[in-house]
Coordinates of C-alpha atoms in Angstrom, one line a residue:
X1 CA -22.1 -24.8 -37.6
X2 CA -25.5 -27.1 -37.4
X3 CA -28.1 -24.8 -35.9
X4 CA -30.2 -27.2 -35.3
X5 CA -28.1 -30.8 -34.0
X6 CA -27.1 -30.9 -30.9
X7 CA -23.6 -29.8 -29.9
X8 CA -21.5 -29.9 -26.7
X9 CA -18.6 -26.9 -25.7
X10 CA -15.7 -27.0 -23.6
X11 CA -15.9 -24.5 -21.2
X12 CA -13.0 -23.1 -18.8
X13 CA -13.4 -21.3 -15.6
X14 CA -10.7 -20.2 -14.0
X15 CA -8.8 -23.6 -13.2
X16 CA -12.0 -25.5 -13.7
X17 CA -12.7 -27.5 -16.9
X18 CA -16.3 -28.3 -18.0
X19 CA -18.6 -29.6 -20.7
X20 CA -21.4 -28.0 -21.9
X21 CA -24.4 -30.0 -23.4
X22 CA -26.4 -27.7 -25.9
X23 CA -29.3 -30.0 -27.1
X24 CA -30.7 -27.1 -29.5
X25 CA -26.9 -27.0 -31.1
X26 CA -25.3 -23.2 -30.5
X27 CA -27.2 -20.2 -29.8
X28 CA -27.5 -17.5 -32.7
X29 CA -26.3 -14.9 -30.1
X30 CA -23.5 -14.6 -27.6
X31 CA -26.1 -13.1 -25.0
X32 CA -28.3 -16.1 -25.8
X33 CA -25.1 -18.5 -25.1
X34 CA -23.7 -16.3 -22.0
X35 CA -27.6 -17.6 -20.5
X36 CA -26.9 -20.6 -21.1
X37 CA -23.0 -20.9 -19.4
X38 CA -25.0 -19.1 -16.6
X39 CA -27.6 -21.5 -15.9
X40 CA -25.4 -24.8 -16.9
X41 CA -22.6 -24.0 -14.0
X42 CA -24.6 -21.3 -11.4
X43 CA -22.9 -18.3 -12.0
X44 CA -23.9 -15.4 -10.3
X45 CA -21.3 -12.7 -11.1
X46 CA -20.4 -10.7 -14.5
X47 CA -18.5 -12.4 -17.0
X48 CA -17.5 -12.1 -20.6
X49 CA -16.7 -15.3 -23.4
X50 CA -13.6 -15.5 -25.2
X51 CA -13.3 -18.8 -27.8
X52 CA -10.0 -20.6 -29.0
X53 CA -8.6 -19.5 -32.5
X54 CA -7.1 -22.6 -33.9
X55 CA -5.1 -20.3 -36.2
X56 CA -3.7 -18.5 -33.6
X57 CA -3.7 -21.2 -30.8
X58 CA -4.5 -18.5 -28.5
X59 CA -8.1 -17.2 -26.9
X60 CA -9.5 -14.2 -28.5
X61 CA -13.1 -12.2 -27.8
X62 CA -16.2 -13.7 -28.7
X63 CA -18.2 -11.4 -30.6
X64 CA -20.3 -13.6 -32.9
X65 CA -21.6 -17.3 -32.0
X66 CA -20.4 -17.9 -36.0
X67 CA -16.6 -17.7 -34.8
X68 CA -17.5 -21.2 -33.0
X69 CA -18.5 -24.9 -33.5
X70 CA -19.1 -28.4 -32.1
X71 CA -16.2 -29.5 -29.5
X72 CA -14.6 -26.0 -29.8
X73 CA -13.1 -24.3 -26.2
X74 CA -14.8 -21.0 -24.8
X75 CA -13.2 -19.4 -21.9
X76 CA -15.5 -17.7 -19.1
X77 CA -13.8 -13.7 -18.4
X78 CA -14.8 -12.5 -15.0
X79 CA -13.8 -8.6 -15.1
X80 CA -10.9 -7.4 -13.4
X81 CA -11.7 -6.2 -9.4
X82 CA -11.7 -3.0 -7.7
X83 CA -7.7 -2.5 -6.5
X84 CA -7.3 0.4 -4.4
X85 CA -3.8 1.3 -4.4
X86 CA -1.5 3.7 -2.7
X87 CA 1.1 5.7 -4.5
X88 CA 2.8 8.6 -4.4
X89 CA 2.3 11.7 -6.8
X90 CA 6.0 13.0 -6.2
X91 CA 7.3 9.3 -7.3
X92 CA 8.5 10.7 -10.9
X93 CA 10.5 13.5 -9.3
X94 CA 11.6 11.5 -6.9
X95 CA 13.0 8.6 -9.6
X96 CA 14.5 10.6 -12.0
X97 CA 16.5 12.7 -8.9
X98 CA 17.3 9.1 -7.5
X99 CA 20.7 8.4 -9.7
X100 CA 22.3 11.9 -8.6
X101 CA 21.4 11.4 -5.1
X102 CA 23.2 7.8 -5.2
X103 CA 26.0 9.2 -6.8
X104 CA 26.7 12.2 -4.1
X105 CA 25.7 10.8 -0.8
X106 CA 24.0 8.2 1.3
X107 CA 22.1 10.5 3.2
X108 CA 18.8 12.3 1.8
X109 CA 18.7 16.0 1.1
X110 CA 15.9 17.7 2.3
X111 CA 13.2 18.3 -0.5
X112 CA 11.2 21.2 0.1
X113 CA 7.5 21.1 -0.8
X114 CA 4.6 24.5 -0.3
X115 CA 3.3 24.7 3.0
X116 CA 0.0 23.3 3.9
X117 CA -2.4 23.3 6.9
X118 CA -4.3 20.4 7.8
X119 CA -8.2 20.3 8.3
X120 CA -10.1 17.9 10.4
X121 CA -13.3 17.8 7.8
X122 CA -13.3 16.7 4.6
X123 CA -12.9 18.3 1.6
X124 CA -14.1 18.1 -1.9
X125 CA -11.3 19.5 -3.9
X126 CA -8.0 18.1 -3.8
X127 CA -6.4 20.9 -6.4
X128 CA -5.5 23.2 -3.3
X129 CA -4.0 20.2 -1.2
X130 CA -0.9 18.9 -1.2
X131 CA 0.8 16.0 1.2
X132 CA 1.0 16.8 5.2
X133 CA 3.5 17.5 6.5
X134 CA 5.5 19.2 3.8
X135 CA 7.1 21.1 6.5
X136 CA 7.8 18.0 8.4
X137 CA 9.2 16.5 6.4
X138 CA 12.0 18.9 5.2
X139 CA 12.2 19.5 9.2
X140 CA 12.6 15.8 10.2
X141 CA 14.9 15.4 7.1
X142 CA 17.5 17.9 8.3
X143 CA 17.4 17.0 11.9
X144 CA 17.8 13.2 11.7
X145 CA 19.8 13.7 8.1
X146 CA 18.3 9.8 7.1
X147 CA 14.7 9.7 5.5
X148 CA 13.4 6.6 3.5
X149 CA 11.3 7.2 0.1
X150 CA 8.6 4.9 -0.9
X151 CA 9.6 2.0 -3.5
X152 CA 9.8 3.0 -6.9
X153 CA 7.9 1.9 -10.0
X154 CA 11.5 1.1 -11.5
X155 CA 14.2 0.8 -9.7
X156 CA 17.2 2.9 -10.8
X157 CA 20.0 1.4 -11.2
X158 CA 23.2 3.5 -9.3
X159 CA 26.3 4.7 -11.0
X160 CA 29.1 2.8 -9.9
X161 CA 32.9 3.7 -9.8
X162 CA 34.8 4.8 -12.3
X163 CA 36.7 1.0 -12.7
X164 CA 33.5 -0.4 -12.5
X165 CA 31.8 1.5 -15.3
X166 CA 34.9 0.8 -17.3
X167 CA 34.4 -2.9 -17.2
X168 CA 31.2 -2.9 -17.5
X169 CA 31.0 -0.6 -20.6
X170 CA 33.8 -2.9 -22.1
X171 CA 31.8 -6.2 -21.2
X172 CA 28.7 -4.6 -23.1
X173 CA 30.4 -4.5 -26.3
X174 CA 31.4 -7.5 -26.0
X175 CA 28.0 -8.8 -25.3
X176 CA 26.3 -6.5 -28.4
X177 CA 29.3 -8.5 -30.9
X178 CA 29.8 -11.6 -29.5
X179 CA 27.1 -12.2 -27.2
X180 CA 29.7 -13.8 -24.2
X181 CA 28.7 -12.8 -20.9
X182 CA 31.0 -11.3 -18.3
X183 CA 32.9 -12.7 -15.7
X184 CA 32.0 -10.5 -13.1
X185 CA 33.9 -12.1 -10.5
X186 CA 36.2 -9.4 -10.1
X187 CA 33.7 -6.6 -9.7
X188 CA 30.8 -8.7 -7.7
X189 CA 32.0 -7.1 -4.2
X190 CA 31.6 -3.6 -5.3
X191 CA 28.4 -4.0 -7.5
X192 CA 26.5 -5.8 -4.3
X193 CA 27.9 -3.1 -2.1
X194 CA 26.7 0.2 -4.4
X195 CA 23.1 -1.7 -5.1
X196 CA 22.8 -3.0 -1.3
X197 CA 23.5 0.7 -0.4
X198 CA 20.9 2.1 -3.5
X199 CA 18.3 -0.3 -1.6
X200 CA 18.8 1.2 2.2
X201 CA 17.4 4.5 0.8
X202 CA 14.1 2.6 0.5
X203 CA 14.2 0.0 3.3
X204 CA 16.8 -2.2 4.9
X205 CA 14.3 -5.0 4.9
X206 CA 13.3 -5.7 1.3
X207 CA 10.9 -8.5 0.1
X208 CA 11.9 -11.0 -2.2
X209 CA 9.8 -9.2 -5.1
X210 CA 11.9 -6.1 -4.3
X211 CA 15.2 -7.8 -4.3
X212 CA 13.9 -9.3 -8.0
X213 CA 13.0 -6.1 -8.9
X214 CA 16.5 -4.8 -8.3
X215 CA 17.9 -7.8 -10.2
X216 CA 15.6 -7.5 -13.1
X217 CA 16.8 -3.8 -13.2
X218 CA 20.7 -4.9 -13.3
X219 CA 20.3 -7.4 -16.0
X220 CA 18.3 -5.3 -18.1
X221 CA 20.7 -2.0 -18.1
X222 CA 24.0 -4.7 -18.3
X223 CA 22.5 -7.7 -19.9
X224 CA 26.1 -9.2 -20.0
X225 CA 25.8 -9.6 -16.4
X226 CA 23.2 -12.2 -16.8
X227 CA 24.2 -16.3 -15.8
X228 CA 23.7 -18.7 -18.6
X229 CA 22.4 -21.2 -16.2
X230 CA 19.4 -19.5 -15.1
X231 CA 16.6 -19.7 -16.8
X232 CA 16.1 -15.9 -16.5
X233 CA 19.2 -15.2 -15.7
X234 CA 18.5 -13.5 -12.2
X235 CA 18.1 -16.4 -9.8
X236 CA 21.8 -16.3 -8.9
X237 CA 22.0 -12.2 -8.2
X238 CA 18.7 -12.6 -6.4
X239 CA 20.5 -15.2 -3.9
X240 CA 23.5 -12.8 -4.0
X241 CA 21.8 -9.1 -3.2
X242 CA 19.2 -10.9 -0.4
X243 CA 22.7 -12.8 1.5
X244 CA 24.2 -9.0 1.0
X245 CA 21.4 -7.3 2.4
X246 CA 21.4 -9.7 5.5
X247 CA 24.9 -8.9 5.2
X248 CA 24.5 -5.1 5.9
X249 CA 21.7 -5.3 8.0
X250 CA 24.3 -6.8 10.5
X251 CA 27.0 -3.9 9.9
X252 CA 24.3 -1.6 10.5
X253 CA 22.9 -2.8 13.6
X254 CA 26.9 -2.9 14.8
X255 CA 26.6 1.3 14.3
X256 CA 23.3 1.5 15.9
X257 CA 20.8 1.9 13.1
X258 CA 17.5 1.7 15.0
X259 CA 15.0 0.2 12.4
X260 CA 18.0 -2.6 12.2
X261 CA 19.1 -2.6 16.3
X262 CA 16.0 -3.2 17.1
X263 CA 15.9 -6.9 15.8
X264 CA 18.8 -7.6 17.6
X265 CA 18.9 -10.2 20.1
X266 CA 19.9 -7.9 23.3
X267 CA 17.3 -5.6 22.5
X268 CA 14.7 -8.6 22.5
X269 CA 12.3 -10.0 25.6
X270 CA 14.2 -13.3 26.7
X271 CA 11.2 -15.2 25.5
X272 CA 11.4 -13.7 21.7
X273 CA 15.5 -14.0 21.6
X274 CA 15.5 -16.2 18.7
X275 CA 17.0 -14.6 15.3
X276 CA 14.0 -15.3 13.4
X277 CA 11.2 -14.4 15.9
X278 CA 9.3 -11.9 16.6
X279 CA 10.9 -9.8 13.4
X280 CA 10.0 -5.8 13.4
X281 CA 9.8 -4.4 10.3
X282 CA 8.0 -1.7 8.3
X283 CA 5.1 -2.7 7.2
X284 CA 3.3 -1.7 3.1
X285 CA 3.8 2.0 2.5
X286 CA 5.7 2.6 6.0
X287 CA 8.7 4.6 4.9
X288 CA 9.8 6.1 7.9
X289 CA 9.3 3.1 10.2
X290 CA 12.1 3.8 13.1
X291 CA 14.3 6.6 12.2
X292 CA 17.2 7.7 14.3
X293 CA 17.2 10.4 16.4
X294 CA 17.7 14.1 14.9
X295 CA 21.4 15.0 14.9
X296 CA 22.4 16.5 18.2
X297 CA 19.6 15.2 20.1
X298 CA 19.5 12.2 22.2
X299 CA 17.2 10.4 24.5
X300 CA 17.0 12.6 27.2
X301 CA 16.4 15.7 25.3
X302 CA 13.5 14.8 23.6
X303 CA 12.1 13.7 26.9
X304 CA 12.1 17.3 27.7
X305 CA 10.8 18.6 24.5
X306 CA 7.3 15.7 25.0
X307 CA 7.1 17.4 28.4
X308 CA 6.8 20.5 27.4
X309 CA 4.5 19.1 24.5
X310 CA 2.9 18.4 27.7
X311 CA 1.7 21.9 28.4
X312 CA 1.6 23.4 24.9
X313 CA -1.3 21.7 24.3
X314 CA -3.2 22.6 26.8
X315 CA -2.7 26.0 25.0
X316 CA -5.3 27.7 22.7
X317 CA -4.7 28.4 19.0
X318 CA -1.3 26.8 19.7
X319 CA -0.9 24.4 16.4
X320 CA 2.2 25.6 14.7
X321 CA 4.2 25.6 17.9
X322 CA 2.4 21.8 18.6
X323 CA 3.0 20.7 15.5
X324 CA 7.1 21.4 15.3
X325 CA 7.0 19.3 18.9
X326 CA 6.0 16.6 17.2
X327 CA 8.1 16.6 14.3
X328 CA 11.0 17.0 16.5
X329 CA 9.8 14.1 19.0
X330 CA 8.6 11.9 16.0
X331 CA 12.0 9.3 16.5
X332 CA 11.7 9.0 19.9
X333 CA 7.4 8.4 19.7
X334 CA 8.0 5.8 16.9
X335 CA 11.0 4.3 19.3
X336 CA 8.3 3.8 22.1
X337 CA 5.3 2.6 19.9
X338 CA 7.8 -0.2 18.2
X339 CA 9.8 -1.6 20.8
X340 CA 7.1 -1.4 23.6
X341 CA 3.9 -1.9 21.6
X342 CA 2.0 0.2 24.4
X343 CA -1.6 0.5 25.1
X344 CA -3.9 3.4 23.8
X345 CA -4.2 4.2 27.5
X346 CA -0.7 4.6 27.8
X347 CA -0.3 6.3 24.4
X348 CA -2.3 8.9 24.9
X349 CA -1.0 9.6 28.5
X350 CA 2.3 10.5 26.7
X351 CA 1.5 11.8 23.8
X352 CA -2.0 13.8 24.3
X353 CA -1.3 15.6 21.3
X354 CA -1.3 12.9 18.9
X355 CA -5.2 12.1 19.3
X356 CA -6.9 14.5 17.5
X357 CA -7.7 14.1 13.4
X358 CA -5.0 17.0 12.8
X359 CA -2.1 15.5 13.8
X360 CA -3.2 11.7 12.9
X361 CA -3.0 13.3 9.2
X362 CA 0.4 14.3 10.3
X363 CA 1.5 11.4 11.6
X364 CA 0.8 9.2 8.9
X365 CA 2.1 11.7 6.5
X366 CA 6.0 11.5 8.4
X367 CA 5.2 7.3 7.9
X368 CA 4.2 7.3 4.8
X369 CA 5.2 10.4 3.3
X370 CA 1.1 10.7 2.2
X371 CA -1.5 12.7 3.1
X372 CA -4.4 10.0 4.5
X373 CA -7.2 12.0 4.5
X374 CA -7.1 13.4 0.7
X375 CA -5.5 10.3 -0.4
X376 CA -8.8 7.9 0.8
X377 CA -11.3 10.7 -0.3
X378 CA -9.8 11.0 -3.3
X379 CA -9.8 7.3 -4.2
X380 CA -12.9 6.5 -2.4
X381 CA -14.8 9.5 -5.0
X382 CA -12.7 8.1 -7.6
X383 CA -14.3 4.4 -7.3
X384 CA -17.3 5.2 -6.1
X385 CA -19.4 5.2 -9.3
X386 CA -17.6 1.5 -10.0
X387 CA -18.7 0.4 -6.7
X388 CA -22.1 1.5 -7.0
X389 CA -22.6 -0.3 -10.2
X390 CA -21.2 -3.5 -8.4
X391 CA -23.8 -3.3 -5.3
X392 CA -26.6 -2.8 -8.2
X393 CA -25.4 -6.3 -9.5
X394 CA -25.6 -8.1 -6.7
X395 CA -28.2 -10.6 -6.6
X396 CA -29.7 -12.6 -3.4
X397 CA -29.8 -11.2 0.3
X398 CA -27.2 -9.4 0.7
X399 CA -28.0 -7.7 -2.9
X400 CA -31.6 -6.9 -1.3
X401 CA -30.0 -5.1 1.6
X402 CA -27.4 -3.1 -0.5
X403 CA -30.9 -1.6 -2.2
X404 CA -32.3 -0.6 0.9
X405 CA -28.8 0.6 1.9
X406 CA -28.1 2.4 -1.6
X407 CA -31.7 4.0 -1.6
X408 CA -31.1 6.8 0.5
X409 CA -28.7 8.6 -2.1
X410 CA -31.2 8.5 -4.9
X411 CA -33.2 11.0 -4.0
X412 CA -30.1 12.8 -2.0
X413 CA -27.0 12.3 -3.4
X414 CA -24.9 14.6 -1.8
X415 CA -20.8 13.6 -1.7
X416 CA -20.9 13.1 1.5
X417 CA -23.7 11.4 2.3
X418 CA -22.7 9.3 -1.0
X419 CA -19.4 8.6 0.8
X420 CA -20.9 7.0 3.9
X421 CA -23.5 5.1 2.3
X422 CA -20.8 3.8 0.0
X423 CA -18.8 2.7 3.1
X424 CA -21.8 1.2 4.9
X425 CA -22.7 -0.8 1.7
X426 CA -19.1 -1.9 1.3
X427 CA -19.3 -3.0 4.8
X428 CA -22.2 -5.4 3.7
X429 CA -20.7 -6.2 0.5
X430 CA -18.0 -8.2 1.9
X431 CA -20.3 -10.1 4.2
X432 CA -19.8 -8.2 7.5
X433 CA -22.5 -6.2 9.3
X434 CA -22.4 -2.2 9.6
X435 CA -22.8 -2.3 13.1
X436 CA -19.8 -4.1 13.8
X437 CA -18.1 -1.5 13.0
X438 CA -20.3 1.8 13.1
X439 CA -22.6 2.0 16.7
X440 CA -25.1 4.9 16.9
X441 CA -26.8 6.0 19.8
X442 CA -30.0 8.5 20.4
X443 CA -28.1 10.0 23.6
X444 CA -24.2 11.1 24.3
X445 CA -25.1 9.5 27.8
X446 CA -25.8 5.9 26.9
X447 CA -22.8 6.4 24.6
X448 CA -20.1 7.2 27.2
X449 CA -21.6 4.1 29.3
X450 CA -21.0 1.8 26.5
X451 CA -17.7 3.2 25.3
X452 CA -15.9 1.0 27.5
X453 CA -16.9 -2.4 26.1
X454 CA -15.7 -1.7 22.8
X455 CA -12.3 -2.8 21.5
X456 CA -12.4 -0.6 18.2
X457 CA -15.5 1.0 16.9
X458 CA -16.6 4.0 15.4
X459 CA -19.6 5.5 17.9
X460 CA -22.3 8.0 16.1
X461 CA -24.1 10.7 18.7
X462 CA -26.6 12.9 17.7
X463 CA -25.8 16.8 18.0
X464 CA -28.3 19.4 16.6
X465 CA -27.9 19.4 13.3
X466 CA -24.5 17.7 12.8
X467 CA -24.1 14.2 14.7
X468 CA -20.3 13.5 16.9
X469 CA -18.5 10.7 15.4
X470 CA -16.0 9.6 18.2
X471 CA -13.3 6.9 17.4
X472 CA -13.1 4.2 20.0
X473 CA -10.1 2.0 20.5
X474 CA -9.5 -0.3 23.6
X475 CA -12.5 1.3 25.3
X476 CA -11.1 4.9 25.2
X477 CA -12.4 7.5 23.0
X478 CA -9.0 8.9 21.6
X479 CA -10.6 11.3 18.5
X480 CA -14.1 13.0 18.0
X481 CA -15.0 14.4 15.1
X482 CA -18.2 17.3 15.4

């Protein structure tokens, strides 16, 4: 390496390729040459250099400017972003029960958990908390018999029957001696059926990364089941399980499975009766997304029990007896909210109960089977030092406006006050304005006046030494929060 000649670089960022001119030949330092990438192509954000290893033919970590020369290929590394992600902590219980339970039944047992009581504030230990709705759960599980679990990490693999397992044991050693793959032809119907059914305990509407992931799982446990013609040998039992699943979507909806009957074209507006229109389906993490209604109940008898929700809550200190209601009433609330799509207005007419912070824990908790309020406190504390470090870095106006934003916890850095500033300054991170979002007013008065123009928006009201957070949505305030 000339220190001194000029020398040129060929610089890659992310699909972009580039040439960099070094007139002075190659810095002595990485830092010194990171300066110059910056400048040469405007970049703003983080980033790390990694150089082409002829001997490997691969790229590798830049740690001295010595590792390169004239005409040689550096790589710009921007680091990895912030994912928050959703999971659930019982998942390992859950996945190493899952064979058994596929084995015995198609129906879910119910899976007792400790009890737990909900608060509306939030906390700032989560060793004392477990998911909402524990009770629920085990409650709803027993009455409607059908619950869904969240998608696993690896999808097990269901024992089949007894001929099944035969063949496939004696295909396997012929694979591990001969390496011939089986002709499954004979056993296809039964394997689709067992792994279509292995799928309905998670959803009857999988994505095409699921159904790959079920695929993936097959070929790897009874890599003689693999096709020789595909490349990875999984294209053709992808085609097969998705035409199966469409397949038993349609028996289902013939015995009146209500997260399949719904799709239906009877049950459709005239406008939306097309097959493919207007699809309803759960949504990320929605595990319970229409169950059926608890065994021995029907339409008109949970109408009764929502009336009488009615008047419970207009009882004091009445939350156990409020919160079994609407357990018991959950099928037939999720069967109004899907198929009608009602307004907040009409909502909360019916279902008064359901707007307070309590039982919207509770609620998401029988969707999703997890607790929303830990959950987001826990992984909002648990990236907040990462997120704070990235509003530091950034540069220009809206980098001035995260300091001013960020300054307040400095000299008060209280979790909770670090938890809303971290909010507001996320807010402004992505290029959107806090008070889209967040209104506060000096008076409750001008408040309730204002409510009405609002389509969603989270209203701030002063109140002696705590301030009223109210949670608007179609100009009604369904939740406050003192």
């Amino acid at each position: 390496m000339d220190p001194v000649g000029p020398a040129s670089l060929r610089v890659l960022i992310e699909q972009d390729i580039n040439k960099l001119i070094l007139p002075s030949g190659i810095p002595n330092t990485v830092d010194e040459l990171k300066l110059a990438v910056k400048d040469a192509f405007h970049l703003s954000d983080e980033f790390s250099l990694q150089y082409m290893d002829l001997e490997f033919n691969d790229f590798f970590t830049l740690a001295a400017t010595n590792q390169i020369q004239h005409k040689d290929t550096i790589k710009v590394i921007y680091p990895a972003p912030i994912l928050l992600t959703l999971c659930c902590e019982e998942s390992d219980m859950i996945n190493a029960s899952m064979s058994a339970l596929l084995d015995e039944t198609n129906s879910l047992a119910a899976i007792p958990h400790p009890t737990h009581t909900s608060s509306p504030h939030a906390s700032t230990s989560y060793s004392d908390l477990t998911p909402p709705s524990s009770q629920d759960t085990v409650m709803h599980s027993t009455q409607s018999g059908q619950e869904k679990l969240l998608w696993p990490k690896d999808f097990p693999i269901p024992t089949f029957s007894p001929e099944v397992e035969r063949a496939l044991q004696n295909a396997m050693d012929r694979y591990r001696k001969e390496g011939t793959f089986m002709d499954f032809s004979q056993i296809e119907k039964q394997l689709k059926e067992k792994l279509a059914q292995a799928i309905h305990i998670y959803t009857v509407y999988p994505t095409g990364a699921q159904i790959t992931a079920v695929a993936a799982a097959l070929v790897q446990q009874y890599p003689c089941l693999k096709e020789p013609g595909s490349w990875s040998g999984l294209y053709g039992w992808h085609n097969r399980l998705r035409n199966k699943m469409g397949d038993y979507r349609r028996r289902l909806s013939k015995f009146g499975c209500p997260e399949v009957a719904v799709n239906s074209l009877k049950n459709k507006k005239p406008e939306d009766r097309k097959s493919a229109k207007n699809i309803k389906k759960p949504r990320k993490a929605e595990v319970n997304y229409l169950p059926p209604f608890p065994v021995g109940e029907n339409e008109e008898s949970l109408e009764k029990e929502r009336e009488e929700l009615l008047n419970e809550v207009k009882k004091r200190d009445n939350a156990i007896v409020i919160k079994q209601k609407m357990s018991k009433t959950f099928s037939l609330r999720r069967n109004e909210i899907v198929q009608q799509s009602p307004s907040v207005a009409h909502i909360k007419e019916r279902w008064p109960a359901l707007f307070n912070c309590v039982n919207v824990n509770e609620e998401f908790g029988r969707i999703t089977t997890l607790n929303l309020e830990t959950k987001f406190m826990k992984m909002l504390d648990l990236y907040t030092p990462k997120l704070v470090d990235l509003f530091c870095s950034k540069g220009g106006s809206i980098g001035h406006a995260l300091q001013q934003t960020m300054s307040c916890i400095q000299q008060d850095s209280c979790i909770d006050k670090t938890r809303v500033v971290v909010l507001r300054a996320l807010i402004q991170y992505l290029g959107e304005k806090p008070e889209d979002l967040i209104e506060e007013y000096s008076c409750e008065e001008t408040a309730q006046e204002d409510f009405r123009r609002h389509t969603m928006k989270i209203c701030v009201t002063p109140s002696g030494l705590q301030n009223n957070v109210s949670i608007i949505l179609e100009g009604w305030c369904w939740c406050e929060v003192t």
